[in-house]
XYZ file of C-alpha atoms in Angstrom:
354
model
C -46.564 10.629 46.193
C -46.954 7.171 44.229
C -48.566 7.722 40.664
C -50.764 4.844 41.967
C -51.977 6.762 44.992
C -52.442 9.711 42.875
C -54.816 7.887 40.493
C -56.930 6.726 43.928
C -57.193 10.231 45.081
C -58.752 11.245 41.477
C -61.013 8.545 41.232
C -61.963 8.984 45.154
C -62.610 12.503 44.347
C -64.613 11.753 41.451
C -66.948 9.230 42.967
C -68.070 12.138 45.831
C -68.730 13.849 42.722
C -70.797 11.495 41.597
C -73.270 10.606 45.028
C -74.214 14.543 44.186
C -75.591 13.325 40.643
C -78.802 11.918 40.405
C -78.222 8.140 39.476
C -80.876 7.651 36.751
C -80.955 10.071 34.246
C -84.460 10.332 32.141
C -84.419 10.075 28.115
C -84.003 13.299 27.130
C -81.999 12.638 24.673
C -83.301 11.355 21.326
C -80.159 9.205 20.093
C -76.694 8.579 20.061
C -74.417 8.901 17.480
C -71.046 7.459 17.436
C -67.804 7.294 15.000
C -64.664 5.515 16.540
C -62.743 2.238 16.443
C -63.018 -1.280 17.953
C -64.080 0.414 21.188
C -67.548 1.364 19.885
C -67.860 -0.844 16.447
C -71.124 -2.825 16.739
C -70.184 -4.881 13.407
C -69.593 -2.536 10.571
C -66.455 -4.327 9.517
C -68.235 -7.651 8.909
C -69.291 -5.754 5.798
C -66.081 -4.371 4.668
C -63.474 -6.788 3.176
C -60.971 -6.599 5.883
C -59.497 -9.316 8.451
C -60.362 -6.707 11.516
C -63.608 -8.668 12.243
C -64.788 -10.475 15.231
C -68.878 -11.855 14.056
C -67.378 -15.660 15.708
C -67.820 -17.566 18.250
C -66.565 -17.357 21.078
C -66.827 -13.433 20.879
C -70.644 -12.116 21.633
C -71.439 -15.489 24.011
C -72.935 -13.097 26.706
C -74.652 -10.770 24.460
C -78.369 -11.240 23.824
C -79.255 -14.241 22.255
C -75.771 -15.281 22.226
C -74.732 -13.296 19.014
C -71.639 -13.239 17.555
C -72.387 -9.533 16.395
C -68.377 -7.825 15.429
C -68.648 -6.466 18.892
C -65.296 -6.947 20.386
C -66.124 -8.485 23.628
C -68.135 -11.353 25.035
C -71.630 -8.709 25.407
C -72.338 -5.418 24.593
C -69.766 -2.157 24.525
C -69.602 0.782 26.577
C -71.996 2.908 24.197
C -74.496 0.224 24.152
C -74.479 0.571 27.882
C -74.368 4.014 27.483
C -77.666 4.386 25.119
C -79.411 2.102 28.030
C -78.659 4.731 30.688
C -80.157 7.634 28.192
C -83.103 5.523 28.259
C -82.716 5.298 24.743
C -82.354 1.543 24.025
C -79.933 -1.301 25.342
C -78.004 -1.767 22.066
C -76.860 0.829 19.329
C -76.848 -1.087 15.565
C -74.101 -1.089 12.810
C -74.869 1.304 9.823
C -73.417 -0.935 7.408
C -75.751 -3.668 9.098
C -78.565 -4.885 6.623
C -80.651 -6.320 9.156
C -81.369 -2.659 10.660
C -82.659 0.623 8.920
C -83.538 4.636 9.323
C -86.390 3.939 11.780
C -83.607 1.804 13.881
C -80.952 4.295 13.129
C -82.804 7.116 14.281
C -82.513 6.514 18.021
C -78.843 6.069 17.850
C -76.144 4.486 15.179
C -72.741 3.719 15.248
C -70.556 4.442 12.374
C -67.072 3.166 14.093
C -64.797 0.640 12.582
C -62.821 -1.529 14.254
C -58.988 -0.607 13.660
C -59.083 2.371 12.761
C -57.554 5.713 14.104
C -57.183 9.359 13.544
C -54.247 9.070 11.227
C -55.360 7.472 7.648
C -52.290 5.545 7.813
C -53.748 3.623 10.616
C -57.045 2.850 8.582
C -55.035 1.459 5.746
C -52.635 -1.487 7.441
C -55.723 -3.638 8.241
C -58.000 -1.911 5.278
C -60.706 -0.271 7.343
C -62.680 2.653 7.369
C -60.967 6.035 7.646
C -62.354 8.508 10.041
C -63.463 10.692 7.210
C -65.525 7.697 5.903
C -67.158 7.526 9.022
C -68.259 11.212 8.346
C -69.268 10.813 4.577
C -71.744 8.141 6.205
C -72.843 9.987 8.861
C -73.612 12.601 5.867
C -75.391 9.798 3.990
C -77.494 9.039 7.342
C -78.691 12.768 7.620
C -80.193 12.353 4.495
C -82.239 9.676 5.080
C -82.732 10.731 8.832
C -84.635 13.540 6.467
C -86.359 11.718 4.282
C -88.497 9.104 7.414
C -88.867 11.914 9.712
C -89.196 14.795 8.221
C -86.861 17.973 7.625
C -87.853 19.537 10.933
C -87.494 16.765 13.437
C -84.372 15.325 11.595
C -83.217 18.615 12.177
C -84.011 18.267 15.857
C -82.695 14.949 16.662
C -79.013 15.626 14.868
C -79.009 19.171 17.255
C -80.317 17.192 20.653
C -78.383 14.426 19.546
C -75.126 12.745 21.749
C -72.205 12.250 19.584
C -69.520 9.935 20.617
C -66.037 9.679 19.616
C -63.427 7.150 20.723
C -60.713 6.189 18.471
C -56.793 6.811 19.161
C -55.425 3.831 20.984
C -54.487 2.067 16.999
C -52.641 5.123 16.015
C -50.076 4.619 18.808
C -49.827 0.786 19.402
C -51.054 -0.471 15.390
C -49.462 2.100 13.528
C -46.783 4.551 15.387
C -44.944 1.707 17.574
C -45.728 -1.065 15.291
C -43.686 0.123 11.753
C -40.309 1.685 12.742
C -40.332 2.791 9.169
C -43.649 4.394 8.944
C -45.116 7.184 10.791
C -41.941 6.908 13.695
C -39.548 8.483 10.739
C -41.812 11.001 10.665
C -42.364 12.520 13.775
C -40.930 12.158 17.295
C -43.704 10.913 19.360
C -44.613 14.721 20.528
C -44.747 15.750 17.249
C -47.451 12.459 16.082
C -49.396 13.567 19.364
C -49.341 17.022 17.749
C -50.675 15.921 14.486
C -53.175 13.527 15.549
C -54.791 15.818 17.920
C -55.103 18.311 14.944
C -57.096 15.644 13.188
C -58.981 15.722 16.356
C -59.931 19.456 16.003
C -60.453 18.922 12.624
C -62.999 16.185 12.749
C -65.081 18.286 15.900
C -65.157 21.451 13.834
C -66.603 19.215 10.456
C -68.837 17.306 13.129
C -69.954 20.302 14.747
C -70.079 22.099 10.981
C -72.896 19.399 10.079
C -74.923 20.247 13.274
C -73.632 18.160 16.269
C -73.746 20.083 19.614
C -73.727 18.081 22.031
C -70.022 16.316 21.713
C -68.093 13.787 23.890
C -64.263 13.183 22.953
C -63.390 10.262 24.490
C -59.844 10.140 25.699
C -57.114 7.437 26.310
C -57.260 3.827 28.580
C -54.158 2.625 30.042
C -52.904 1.172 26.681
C -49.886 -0.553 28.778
C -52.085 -2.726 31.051
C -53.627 -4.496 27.999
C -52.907 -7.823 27.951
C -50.767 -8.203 24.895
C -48.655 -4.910 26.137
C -47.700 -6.701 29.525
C -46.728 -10.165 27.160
C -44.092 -8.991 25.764
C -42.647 -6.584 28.561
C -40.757 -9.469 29.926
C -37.690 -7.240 31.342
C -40.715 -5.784 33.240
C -41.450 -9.121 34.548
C -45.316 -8.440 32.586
C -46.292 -5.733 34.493
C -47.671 -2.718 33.350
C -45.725 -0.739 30.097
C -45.420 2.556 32.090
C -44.208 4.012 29.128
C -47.392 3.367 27.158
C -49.766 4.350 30.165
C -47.445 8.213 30.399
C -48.650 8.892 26.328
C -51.973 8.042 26.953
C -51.588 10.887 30.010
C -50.204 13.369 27.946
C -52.083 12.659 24.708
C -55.557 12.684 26.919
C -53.606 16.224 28.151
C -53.841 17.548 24.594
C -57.326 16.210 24.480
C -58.842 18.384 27.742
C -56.943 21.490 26.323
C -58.549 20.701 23.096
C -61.583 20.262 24.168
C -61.301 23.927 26.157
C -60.099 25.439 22.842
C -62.831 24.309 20.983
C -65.604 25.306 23.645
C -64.605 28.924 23.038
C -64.635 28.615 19.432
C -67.581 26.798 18.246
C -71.072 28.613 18.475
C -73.621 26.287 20.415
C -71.366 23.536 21.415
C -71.256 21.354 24.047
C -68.147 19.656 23.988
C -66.680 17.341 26.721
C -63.964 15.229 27.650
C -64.814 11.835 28.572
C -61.533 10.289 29.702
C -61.730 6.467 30.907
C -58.197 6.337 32.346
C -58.319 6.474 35.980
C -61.760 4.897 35.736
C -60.151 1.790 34.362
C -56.854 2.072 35.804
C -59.227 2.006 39.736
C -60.309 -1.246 37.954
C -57.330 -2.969 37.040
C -55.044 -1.848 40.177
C -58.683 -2.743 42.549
C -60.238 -5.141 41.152
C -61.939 -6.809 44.093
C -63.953 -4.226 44.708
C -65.911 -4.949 41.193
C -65.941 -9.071 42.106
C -63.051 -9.240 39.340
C -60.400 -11.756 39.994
C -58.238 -11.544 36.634
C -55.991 -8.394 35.566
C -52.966 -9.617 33.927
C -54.473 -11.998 30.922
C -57.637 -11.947 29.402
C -60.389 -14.359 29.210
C -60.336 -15.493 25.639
C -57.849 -18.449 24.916
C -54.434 -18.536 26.644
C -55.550 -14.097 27.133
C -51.826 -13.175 26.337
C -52.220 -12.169 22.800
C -54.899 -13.538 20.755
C -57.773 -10.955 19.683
C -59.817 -11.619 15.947
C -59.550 -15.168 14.871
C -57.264 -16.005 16.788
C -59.402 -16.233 19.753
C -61.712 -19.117 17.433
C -64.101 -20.867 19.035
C -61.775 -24.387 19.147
C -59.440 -22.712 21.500
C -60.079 -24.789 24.622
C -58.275 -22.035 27.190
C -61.124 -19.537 27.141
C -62.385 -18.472 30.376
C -65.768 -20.133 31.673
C -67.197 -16.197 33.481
C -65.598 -13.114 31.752
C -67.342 -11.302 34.076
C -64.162 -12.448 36.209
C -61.835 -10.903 34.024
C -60.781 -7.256 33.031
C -60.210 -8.070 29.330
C -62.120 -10.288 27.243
C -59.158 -10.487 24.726
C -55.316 -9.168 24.524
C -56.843 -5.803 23.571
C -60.481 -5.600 24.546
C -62.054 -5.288 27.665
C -64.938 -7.373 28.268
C -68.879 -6.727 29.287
C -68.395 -6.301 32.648
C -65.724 -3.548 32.109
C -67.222 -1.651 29.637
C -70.496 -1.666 31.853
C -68.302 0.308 34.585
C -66.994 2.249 32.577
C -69.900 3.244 30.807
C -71.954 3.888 34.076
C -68.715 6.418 34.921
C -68.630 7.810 31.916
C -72.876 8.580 31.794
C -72.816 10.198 35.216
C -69.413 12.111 35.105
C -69.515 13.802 32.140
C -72.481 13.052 30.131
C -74.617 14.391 32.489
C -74.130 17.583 31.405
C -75.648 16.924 27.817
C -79.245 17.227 30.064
């Protein structure tokens, strides 16, 4: 059987799953927490000096008020969407973000940084914030979490609380596959799956160690449909890089058994798997059924390989509706897509956080 047909079975499956699920799910939880990368960074890194940034035109056009936020899309990402179906609120804020404090924060923060990844080496080639950074504030939060609510319903919120983590994709594509000299004389590329995953567990148990319960580990996308991947596989004739899609398999593999592990382990947790793959792989291989038109390049200038300033405002080849495309830019996927994937996400897995 096809790999292809194999992913429309799963996601087939899935959706019958899903018509069994009540479609609106009622705020009962009081906010959502997240640490990752560019995936779920709502603008910390306009406050960091690094060149990881997106708070330009044309980037945030769709979002409310037209904002050029650091989001990296044209609107708002998957957790924003995400918070919305909580029935928390429709956007969750930077915590490096002066315009927002504690009483903003304490319905749901995001502590992610654009670039970033598991492995510290990935953090340092575009000077962003490590994942254990992202902790130390999330530390720093707690205490003033404490100090405007009060030690007993601080307490309450950071048990009750979602936490989301999605980070990983960098460590491969920005770090592993980009320096030949770096972490690839290392490790074989079982062996960096191995070690990043361990960061993985290490990062639950030290979440779960300052009172999170109720965890979602987000998993792999197809890495080798983004646009910039299928640029430069020209011997492929720009399809797909199969061979980046298969690690994001078997590294989302070590994820699920992870996630297992850990279950058994750690007193009072919730922990789940929230894997986007086939989700966004139903997307890019059927993309008519969403009203999507585009797969191949992404909206933002010529959508081959420009992402961060490169995709300036000047660039006259940006796309007029993004809501036609998959990707927004060579690496990000735009509104649209994180809204589906989002609305998967919420009913598949974090359902179970109710």
């Amino acid at each position: 059987m096809a790999p292809h047909t194999n992913i429309m079975i799963l996601f087939l499956v899935s959706q019958v799953v899903l018509l069994v699920l009540v479609s609106r799910i009622e705020a009962k939880v009081p906010a959502v927490i997240v640490f990752g990368d560019s995936s779920v960074d709502a603008g910390n890194n306009n406050f960091i000096p690094t060149v990881a940034r997106s708070n330009f035109e044309p980037y945030g056009r769709d979002f409310s008020g037209g904002r050029a936020t650091g989001r990296f899309s044209n609107g708002r990402l998957a957790t924003d969407f995400i918070a919305q179906h909580l029935g928390i609120k429709p956007t969750i804020p930077a915590y490096l973000d002066p315009a927002y404090n504690i009483s903003d924060f304490a319905t749901g923060v995001t502590f992610a940084s654009a670039a970033t990844g598991y492995d510290n080496a990935t953090s340092d080639v575009l000077t962003v914030l490590p994942l254990w950074k992202e902790l130390d504030y999330f530390q720093d939060y707690q205490k003033k979490l404490k100090a405007h609510l009060g030690e007993k319903q601080a307490t309450q919120t950071i048990t009750e609380a979602v936490y989301i983590i999605s980070v990983g994709t960098n460590d491969f594509l920005e770090n592993y596959y980009a320096f030949p000299g770096g972490r690839r004389s290392q490790f074989t590329i079982t062996q960096y799956q191995d070690y990043l995953a361990g960061i993985a567990e290490s990062f639950v148990k030290r979440l779960h160690g300052l009172g999170a319960r109720k965890i979602s580990l987000g998993g792999l996308p197809p890495m080798g449909c983004m646009p910039l991947e299928r640029t430069t596989n020209i011997m492929g004739q720009h399809e797909c890089v199969e061979s980046y899609n298969n690690l994001a398999l078997e590294f989302n593999g070590k994820l699920g058994n992870l996630v297992v592990k850990l279950n058994k382990q750690l007193p009072g947790v919730n922990l789940v798997f929230s894997n986007p793959y086939y989700a966004f792989m139903h997307i890019i291989l059927r993309p008519a059924l969403y009203g999507i038109e585009v797969t191949q390049v992404a909206c933002c200038a010529t959508g081959m390989f420009e992402m961060g300033y490169a995709c300036g405002r000047t660039n006259p080849f940006t796309c007029p509706n993004a809501d036609k495309y998959v990707f927004w830019d060579a690496f990000h996927p735009t509104e649209k897509t994180n809204h589906i994937i989002a609305d998967y996400v919420a009913k598949k897995v974090l359902y179970k956080f109710l």
